[in-house]
Coordinates of C-alpha atoms in Angstrom, one line a residue:
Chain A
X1 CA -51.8 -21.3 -29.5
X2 CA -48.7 -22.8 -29.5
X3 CA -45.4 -21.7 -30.6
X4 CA -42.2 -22.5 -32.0
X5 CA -39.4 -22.0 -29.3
X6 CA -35.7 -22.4 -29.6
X7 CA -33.1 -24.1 -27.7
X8 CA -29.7 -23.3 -27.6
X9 CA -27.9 -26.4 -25.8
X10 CA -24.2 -26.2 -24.9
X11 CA -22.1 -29.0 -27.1
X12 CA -19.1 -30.2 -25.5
X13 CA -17.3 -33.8 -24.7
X14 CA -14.2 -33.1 -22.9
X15 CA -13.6 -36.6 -23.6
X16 CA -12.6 -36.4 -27.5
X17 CA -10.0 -34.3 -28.2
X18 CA -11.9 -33.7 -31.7
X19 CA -14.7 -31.8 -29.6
X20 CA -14.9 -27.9 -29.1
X21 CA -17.3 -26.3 -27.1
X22 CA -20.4 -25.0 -28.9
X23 CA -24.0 -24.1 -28.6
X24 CA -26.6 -25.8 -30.5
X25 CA -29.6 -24.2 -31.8
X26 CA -33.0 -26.4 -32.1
X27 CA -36.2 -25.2 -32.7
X28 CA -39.3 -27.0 -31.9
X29 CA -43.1 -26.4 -31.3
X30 CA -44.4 -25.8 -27.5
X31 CA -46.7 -28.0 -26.5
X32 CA -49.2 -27.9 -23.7
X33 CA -47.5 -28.3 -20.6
X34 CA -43.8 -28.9 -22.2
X35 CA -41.2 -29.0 -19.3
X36 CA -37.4 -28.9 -21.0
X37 CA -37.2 -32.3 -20.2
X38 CA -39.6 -33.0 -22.8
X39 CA -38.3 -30.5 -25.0
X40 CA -34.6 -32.1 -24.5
X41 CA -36.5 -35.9 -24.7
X42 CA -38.3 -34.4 -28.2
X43 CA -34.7 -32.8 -29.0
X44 CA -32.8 -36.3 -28.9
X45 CA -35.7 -37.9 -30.4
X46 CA -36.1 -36.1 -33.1
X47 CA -33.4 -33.2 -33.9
X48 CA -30.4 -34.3 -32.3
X49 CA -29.6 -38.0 -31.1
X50 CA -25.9 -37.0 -29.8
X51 CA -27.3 -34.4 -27.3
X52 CA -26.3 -35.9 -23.8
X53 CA -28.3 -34.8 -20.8
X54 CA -29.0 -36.8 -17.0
X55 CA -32.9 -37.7 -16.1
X56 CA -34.6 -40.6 -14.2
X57 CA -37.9 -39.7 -12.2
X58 CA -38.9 -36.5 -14.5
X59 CA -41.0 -35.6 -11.4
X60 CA -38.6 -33.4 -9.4
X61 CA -37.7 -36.0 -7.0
X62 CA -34.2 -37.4 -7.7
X63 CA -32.1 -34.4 -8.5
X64 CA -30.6 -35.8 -11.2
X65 CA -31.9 -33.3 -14.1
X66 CA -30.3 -29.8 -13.0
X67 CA -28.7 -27.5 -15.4
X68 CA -28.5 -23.6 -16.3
X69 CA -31.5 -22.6 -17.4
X70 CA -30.8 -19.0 -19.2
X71 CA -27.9 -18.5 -16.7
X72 CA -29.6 -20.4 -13.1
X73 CA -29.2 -23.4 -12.3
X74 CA -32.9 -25.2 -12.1
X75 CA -34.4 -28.8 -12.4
X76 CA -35.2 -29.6 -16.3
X77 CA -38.2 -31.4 -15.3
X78 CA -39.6 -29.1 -13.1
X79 CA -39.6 -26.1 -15.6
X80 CA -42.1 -25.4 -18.0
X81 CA -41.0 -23.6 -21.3
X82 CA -44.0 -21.8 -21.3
X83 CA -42.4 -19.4 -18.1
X84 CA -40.1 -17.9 -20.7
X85 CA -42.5 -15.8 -23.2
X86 CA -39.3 -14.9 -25.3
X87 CA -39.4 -18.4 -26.6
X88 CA -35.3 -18.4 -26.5
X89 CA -33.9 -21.0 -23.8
X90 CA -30.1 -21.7 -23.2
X91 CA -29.0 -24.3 -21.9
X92 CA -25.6 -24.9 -20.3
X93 CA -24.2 -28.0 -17.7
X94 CA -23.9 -26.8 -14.0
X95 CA -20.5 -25.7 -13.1
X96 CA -18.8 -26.7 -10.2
X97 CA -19.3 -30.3 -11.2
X98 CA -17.3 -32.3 -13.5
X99 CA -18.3 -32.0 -17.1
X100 CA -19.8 -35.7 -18.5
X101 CA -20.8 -34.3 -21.6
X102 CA -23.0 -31.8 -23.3
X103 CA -25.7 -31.2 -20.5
X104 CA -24.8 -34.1 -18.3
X105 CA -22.4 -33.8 -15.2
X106 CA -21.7 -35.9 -12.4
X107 CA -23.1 -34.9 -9.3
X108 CA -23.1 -38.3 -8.2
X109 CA -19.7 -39.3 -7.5
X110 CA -19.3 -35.3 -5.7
X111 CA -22.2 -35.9 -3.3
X112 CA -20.9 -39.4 -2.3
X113 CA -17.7 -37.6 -1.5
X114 CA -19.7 -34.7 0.7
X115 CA -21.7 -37.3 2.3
X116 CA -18.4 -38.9 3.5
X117 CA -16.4 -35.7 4.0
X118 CA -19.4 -34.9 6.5
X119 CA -20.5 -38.2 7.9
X120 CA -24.0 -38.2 6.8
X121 CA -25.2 -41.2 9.3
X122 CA -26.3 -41.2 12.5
X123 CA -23.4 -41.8 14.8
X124 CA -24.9 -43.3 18.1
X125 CA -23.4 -45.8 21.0
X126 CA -26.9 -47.0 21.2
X127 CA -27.0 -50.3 19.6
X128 CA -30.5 -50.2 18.1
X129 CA -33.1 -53.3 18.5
X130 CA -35.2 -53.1 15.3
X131 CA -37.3 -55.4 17.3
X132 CA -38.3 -52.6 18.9
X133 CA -40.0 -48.9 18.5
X134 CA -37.4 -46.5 17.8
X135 CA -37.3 -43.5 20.8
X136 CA -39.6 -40.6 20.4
X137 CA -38.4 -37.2 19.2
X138 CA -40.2 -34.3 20.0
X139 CA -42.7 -33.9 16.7
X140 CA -41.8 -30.0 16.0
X141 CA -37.8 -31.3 16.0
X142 CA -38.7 -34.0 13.8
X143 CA -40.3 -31.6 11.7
X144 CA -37.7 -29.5 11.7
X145 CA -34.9 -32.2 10.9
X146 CA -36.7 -34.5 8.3
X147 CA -37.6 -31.1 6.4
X148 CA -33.7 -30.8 5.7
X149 CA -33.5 -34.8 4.4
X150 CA -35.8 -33.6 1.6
X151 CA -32.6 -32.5 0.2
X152 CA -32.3 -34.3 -3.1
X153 CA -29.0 -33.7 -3.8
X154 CA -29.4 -32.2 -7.1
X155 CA -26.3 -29.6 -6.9
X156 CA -28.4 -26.7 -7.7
X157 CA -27.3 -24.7 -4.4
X158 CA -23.6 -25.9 -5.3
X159 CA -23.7 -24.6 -9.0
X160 CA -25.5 -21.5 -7.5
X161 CA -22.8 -20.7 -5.1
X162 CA -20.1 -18.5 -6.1
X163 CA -17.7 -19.1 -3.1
X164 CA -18.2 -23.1 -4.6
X165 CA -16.9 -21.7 -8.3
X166 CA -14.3 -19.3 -6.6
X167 CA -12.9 -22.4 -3.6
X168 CA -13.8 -25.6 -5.0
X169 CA -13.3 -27.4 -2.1
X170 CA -16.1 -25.7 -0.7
X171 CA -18.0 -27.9 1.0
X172 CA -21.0 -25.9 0.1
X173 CA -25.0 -25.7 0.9
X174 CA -25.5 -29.1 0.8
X175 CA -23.0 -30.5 2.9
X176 CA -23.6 -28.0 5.6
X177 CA -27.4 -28.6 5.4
X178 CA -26.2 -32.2 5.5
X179 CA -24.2 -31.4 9.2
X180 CA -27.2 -29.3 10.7
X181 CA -30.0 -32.0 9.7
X182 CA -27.8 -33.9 12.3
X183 CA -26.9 -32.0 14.7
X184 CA -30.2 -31.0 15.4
X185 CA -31.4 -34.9 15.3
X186 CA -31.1 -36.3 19.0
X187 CA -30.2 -39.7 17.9
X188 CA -26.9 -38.7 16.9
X189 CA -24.7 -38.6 19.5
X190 CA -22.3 -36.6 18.2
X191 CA -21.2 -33.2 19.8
X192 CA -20.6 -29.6 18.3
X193 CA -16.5 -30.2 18.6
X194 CA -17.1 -33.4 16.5
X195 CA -19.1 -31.1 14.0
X196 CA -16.2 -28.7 14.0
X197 CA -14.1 -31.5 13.0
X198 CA -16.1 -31.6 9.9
X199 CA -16.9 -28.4 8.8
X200 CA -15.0 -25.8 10.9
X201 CA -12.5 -24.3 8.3
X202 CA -12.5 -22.3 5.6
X203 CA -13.6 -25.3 3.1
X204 CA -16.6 -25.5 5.4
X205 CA -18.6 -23.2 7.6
X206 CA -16.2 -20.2 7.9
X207 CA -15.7 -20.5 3.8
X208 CA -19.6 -19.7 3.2
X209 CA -19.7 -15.9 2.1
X210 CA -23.4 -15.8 2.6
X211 CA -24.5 -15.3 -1.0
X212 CA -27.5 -17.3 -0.2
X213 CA -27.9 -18.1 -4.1
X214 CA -28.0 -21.4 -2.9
X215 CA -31.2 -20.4 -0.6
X216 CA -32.9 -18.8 -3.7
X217 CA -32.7 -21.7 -6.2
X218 CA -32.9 -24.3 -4.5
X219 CA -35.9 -26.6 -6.0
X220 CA -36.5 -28.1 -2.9
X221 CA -36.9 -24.3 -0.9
X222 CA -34.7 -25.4 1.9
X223 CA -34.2 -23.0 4.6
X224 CA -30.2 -23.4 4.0
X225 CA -29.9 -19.3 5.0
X226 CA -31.3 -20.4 8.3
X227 CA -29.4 -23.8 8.7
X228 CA -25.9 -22.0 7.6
X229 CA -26.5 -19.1 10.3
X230 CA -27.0 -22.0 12.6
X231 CA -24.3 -24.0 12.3
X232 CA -22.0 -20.8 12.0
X233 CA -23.2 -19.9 15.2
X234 CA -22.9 -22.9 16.9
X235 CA -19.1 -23.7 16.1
X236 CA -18.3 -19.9 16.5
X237 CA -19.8 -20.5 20.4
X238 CA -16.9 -23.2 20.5
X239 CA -14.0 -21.2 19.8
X240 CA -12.2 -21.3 22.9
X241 CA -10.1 -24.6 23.0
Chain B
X1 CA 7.4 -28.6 19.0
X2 CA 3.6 -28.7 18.6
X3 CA 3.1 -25.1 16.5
X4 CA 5.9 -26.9 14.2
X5 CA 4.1 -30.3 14.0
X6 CA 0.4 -28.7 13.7
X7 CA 1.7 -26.3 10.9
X8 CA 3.2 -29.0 8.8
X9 CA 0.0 -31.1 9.3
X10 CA -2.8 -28.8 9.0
X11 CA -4.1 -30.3 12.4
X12 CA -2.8 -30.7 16.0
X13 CA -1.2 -33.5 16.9
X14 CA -4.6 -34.9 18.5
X15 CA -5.8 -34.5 14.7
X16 CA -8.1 -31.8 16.0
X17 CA -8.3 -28.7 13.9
X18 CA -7.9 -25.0 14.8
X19 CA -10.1 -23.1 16.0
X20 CA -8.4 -20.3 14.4
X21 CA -10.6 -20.1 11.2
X22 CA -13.8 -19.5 13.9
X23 CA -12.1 -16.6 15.6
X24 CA -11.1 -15.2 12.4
X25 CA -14.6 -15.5 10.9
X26 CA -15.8 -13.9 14.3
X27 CA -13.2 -11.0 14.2
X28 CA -14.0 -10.1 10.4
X29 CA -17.8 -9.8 11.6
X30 CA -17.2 -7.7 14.9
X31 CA -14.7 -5.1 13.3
X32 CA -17.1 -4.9 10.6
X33 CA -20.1 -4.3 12.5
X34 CA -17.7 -2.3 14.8
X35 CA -16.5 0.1 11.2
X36 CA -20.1 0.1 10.0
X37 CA -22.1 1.5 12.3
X38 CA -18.9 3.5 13.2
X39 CA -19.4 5.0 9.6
X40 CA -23.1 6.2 11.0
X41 CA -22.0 7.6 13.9
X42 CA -19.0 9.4 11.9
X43 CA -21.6 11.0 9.1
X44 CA -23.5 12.4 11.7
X45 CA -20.8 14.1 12.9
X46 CA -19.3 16.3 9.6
X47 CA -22.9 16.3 8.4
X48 CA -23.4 18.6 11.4
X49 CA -21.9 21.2 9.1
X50 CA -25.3 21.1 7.2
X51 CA -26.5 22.6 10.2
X52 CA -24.2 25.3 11.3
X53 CA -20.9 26.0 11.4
X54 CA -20.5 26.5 15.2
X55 CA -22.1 23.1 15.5
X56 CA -19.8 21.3 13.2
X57 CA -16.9 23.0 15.4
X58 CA -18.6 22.2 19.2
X59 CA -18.7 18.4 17.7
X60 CA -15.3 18.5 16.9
X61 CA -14.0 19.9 20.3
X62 CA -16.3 17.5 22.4
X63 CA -14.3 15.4 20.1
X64 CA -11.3 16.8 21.8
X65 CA -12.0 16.6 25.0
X66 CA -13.6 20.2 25.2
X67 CA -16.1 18.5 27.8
X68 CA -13.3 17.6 30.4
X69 CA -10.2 19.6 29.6
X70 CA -10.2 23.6 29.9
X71 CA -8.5 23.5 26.4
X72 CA -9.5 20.8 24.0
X73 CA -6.1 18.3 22.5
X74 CA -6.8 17.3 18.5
X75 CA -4.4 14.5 19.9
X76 CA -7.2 12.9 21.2
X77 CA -8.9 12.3 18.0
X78 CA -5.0 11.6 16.1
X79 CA -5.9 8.5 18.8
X80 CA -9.7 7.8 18.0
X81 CA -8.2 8.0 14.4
X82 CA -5.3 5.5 15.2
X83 CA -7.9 3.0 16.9
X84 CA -10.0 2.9 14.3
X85 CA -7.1 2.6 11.9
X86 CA -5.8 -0.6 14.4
X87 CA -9.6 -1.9 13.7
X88 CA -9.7 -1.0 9.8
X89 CA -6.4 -2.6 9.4
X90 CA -7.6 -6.3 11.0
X91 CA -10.9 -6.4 8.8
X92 CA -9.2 -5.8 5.6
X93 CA -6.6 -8.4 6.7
X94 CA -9.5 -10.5 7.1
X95 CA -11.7 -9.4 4.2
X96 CA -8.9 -10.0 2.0
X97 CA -8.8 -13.6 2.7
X98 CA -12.6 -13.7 0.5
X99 CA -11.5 -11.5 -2.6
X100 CA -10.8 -13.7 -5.7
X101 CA -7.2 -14.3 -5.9
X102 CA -5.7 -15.7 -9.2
X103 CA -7.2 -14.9 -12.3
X104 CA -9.6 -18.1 -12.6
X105 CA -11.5 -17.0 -9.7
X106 CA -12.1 -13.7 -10.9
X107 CA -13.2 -15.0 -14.6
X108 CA -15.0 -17.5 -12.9
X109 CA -16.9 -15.3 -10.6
X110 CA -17.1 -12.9 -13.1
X111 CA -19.2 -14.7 -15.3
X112 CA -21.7 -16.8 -13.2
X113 CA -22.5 -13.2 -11.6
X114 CA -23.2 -12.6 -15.2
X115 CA -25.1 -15.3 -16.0
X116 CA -27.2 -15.8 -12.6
X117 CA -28.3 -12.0 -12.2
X118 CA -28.6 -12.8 -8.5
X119 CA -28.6 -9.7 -6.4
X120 CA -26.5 -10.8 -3.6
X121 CA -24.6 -12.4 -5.7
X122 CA -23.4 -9.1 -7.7
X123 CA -23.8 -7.5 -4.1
X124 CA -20.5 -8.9 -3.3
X125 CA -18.8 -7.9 -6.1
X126 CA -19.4 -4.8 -5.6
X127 CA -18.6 -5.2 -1.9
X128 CA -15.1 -6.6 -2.4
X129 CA -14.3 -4.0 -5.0
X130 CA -15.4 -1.4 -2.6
X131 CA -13.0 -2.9 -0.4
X132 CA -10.3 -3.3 -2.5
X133 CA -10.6 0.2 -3.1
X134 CA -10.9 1.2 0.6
X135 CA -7.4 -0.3 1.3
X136 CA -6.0 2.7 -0.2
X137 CA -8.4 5.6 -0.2
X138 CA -9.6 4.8 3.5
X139 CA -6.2 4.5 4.5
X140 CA -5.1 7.8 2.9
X141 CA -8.1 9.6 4.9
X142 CA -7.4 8.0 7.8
X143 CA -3.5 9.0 7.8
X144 CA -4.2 12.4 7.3
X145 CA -6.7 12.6 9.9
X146 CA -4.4 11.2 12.5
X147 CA -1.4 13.4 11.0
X148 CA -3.6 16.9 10.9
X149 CA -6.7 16.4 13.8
X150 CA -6.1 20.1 14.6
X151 CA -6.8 20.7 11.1
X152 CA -10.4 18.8 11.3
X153 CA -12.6 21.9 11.2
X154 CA -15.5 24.4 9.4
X155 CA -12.2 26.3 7.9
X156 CA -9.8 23.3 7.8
X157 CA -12.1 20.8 6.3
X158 CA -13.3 23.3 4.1
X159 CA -9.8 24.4 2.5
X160 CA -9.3 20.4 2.2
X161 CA -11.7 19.4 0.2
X162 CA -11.2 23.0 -2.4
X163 CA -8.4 24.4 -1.8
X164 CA -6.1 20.9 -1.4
X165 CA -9.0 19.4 -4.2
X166 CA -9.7 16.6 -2.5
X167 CA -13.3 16.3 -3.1
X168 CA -13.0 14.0 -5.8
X169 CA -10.9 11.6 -3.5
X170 CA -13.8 11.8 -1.0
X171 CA -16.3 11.6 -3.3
X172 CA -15.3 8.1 -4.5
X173 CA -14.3 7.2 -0.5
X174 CA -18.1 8.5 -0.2
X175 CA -19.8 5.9 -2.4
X176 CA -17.2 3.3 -1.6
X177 CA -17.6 3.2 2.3
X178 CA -21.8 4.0 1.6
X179 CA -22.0 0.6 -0.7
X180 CA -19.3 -1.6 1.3
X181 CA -20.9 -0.7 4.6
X182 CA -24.3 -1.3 3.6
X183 CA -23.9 -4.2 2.0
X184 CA -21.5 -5.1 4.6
X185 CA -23.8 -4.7 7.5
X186 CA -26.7 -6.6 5.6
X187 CA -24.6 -9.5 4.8
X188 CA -23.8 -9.5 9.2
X189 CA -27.7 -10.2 9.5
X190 CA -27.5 -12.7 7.0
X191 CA -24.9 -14.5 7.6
X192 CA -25.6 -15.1 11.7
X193 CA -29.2 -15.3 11.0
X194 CA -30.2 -11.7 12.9
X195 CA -33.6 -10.8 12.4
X196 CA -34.4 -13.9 10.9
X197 CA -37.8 -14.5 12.8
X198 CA -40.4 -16.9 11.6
X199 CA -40.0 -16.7 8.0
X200 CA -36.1 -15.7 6.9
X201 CA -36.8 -15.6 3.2
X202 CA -39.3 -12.4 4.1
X203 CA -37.4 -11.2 6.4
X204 CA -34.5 -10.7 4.3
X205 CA -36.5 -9.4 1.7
X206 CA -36.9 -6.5 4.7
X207 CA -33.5 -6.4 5.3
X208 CA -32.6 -5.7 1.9
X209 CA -35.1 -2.9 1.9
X210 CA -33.8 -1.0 4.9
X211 CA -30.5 -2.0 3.1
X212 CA -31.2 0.3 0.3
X213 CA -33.1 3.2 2.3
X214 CA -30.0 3.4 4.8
X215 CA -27.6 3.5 2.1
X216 CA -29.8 5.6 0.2
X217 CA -30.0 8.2 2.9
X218 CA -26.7 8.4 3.9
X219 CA -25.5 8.6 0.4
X220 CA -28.1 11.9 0.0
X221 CA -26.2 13.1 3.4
X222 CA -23.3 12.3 2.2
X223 CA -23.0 13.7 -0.6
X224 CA -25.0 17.7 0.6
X225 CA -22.6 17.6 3.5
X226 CA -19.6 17.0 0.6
X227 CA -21.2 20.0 -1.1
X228 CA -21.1 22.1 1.9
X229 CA -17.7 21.8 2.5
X230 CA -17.0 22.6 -1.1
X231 CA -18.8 25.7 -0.9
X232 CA -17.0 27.0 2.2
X233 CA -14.3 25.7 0.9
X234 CA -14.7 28.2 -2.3
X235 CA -15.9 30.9 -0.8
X236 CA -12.7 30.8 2.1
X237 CA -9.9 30.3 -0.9
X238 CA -11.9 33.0 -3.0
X239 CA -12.3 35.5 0.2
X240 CA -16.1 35.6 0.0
X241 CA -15.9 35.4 3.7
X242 CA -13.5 35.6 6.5
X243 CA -11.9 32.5 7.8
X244 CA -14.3 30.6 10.4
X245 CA -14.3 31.9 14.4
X246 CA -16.4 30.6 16.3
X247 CA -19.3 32.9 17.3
X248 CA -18.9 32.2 20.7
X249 CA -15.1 33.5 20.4
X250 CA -15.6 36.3 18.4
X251 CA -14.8 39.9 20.1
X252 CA -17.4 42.4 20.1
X253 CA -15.4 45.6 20.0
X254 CA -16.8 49.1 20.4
X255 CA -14.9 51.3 18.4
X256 CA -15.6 54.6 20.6
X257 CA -14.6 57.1 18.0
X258 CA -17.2 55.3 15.6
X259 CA -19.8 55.9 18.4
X260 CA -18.7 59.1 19.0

């Protein structure tokens, strides 16, 4: 049977001076299956063309739909408004991001700055032939380190973390999972003092208070406990100069 | 030269970057594993008054050397006490570096603990007001332990926590230390991934449990050992009994006119 479930969006553009924060209350009837990106897609269909919120794949693959769902941060499309049988969903932007407008932030331009900050390629001496087969890896390492590159870089662990709200130039789950995808990757060349370089301060590794929010929301179910403990570990083993 | 150069550029002159922030990070760990299970160890002890009174006082002479010197010196514990002082003072250095500083880190801490309901989350709260609180009220205990070690005893303890009052004070030193060293020592495992084995997200479900049943248990301990102070306490300052001698010490006198 279905229902009619309400939506409370937050309403802000930082960019008019005219605007002031607000939440905005939509009602609409649950369908089978409704995710709240369809409820936000029927929303701005039908209720409320203004309402500005980010999507592209609506299939939990591009990261690009996260918000605060009733206080945690989650993927739009990935949760179904039927998992909240008080029929009341708020909706507010992810913090720690800057604020587009209304639901909409921009991860983007953040995770091309975390990718830099960390390096995220493979640094190697090794001039690669693509003529030729690339060198084996171990399959249980590979495993291990292409698990970590299904990070989609959707900021949930970064909106999740309070150290993040608290520091913001945190470098945060992501960019730490980014370092220990390759460290652990044997075509990268690079050494645990070049790692340090990256993250060992108190905006990276030695910042992290282990809240491990970032663990327990992450769509993707990382193991970013484990890879945080690791890299902690390893550049604490380096601390003699 | 270089000191001056690296602490004007944030890096040595190399452009490497300290390794300071690893020690420190290292440091804040040991001395708190070091105060935690120190805390175990030291609940043990005055909880032995839960047993006997003549036990409590053997513990606190061992304490003073009663195992190696013909008389026992409470200046040995004043320098256990000043030790651990030396160690408490370097971890809230350190801890202090994590607690929200300005009022925007509080408000914004504040309310995502509010809105994401995430247990570790509020865990640390709680931690770093325990340990805001502890700066004071540990140090205050710890003073007076190093000023008065002769005093630390079934009678003296008593008479300090009735007849000074103090039982309030270590009832709130009580649930702060129980609740910043729990959490505390479960936040160690997580953070250099001890215990972890095969599947950390169970695991840590695990360590949260023990987290609860060791702080549960030596809260319960905590707080019947506090009561049995109290009540010596009261019945010394009210003369329901004599003060404490140890049984070994006491004289047994014949009174020969009674016999006769």
């Amino acid at each position: 049977m279905s229902r009619t479930i309400t939506i409370r969006a937050m309403k802000y553009n930082p960019q008019s001076k005219l605007s002031k924060a607000h939440f905005a209350e939509y009602k609409l009837e649950e369908t089978d299956g409704m995710t709240l990106f369809i409820a936000l897609t029927k929303i701005r269909e039908t209720l409320d063309a203004d309402l500005s919120f980010d999507f592209v794949c609506r299939a939990g693959i591009c990261g690009s739909c996260g918000m605060m769902v009733n206080g945690k941060p989650a993927l739009a499309c990935r949760t179904l408004t039927k998992n909240f049988p008080e029929g009341v969903i708020q909706l507010m932007p992810m913090p720690a991001f800057k604020l587009i407008k209304d639901l909409s932030v921009d991860t983007g331009n953040w995770m091309n700055g975390m990718s830099k900050r960390v390096e995220s390629w493979i640094h190697t001496n090794h001039k690669p032939d693509i003529a030729k087969l690339e060198a084996p890896m171990d399959p249980k390492l590979a495993d291990e380190t292409f698990e970590l590159d299904r990070c989609i870089e959707c900021g949930i662990c970064v909106a999740a973390c309070g150290t993040k709200l608290m520091r913001p130039n945190f470098i945060g789950a992501v960019g730490i999972n980014r370092v220990a995808r390759f460290a652990m990757d044997p075509h990268d060349e690079r050494t645990d003092e070049d790692y340090y370089e990256l993250i060992g301060d108190d905006d990276g590794i030695f910042g992290c208070m282990s809240l491990v929010a970032c663990e327990d929301n992450c769509p993707k179910h990382l193991p970013l406990q484990s890879k945080i403990a690791y890299m902690r570990r390893k550049l604490v083993a380096l601390r003699d100069k | 030269m270089s000191d001056l150069l690296e602490g004007f550029l944030g890096t040595s002159v190399e452009g490497k970057k300290s390794r300071v922030p690893a020690k420190l990070d290292y440091i804040q760990s040991a001395t708190g594993l070091f105060l935690g299970l120190f805390m175990w160890g030291h609940m043990f002890f005055v909880s032995t008054i839960l047993i006997s009174k003549d036990f409590m006082y053997t513990i606190t002479k061992m304490f003073e050397g009663s195992m190696f010197l013909s008389e026992p010196k409470p200046w040995i514990v004043s320098g256990i006490v000043l030790f651990v002082f030396a160690v408490f003072i370097v971890h809230a250095m350190l801890g202090m570096r994590k607690l929200p500083i300005t009022f925007r880190q509080y408000q914004a801490y504040k309310t995502h603990m509010g809105m994401m309901k995430h247990d570790d989350t509020t865990m640390w709260f709680t931690q770093a007001f325990t340990g805001f609180a502890m700066f004071f009220m540990g140090s205050a205990h710890l003073l007076m332990m190093a000023a008065q070690s002769d005093k630390i005893g079934p009678f003296g303890s008593s008479e300090r926590m009735y007849g000074d009052f103090m039982w309030p004070f270590y009832l709130l030193l009580l649930l702060a230390v129980e609740f910043h060293g729990g959490i505390g020592l479960y936040r160690l495992c997580v953070k250099w991934g001890w215990f972890e084995g095969a599947n950390a997200k169970e695991s840590r479900k695990n360590l949260k449990k023990a987290k609860w049943a060791v702080t549960a248990f030596f809260l319960a301990l905590g707080l019947l050992t506090l009561a049995a102070y109290v009540k010596y306490g009261y019945e010394y300052s009210h003369g329901l009994v004599d003060k404490y001698k140890p049984t070994a010490q006491v004289e047994v006198r014949f009174d020969e006119k009674v016999r006769a």
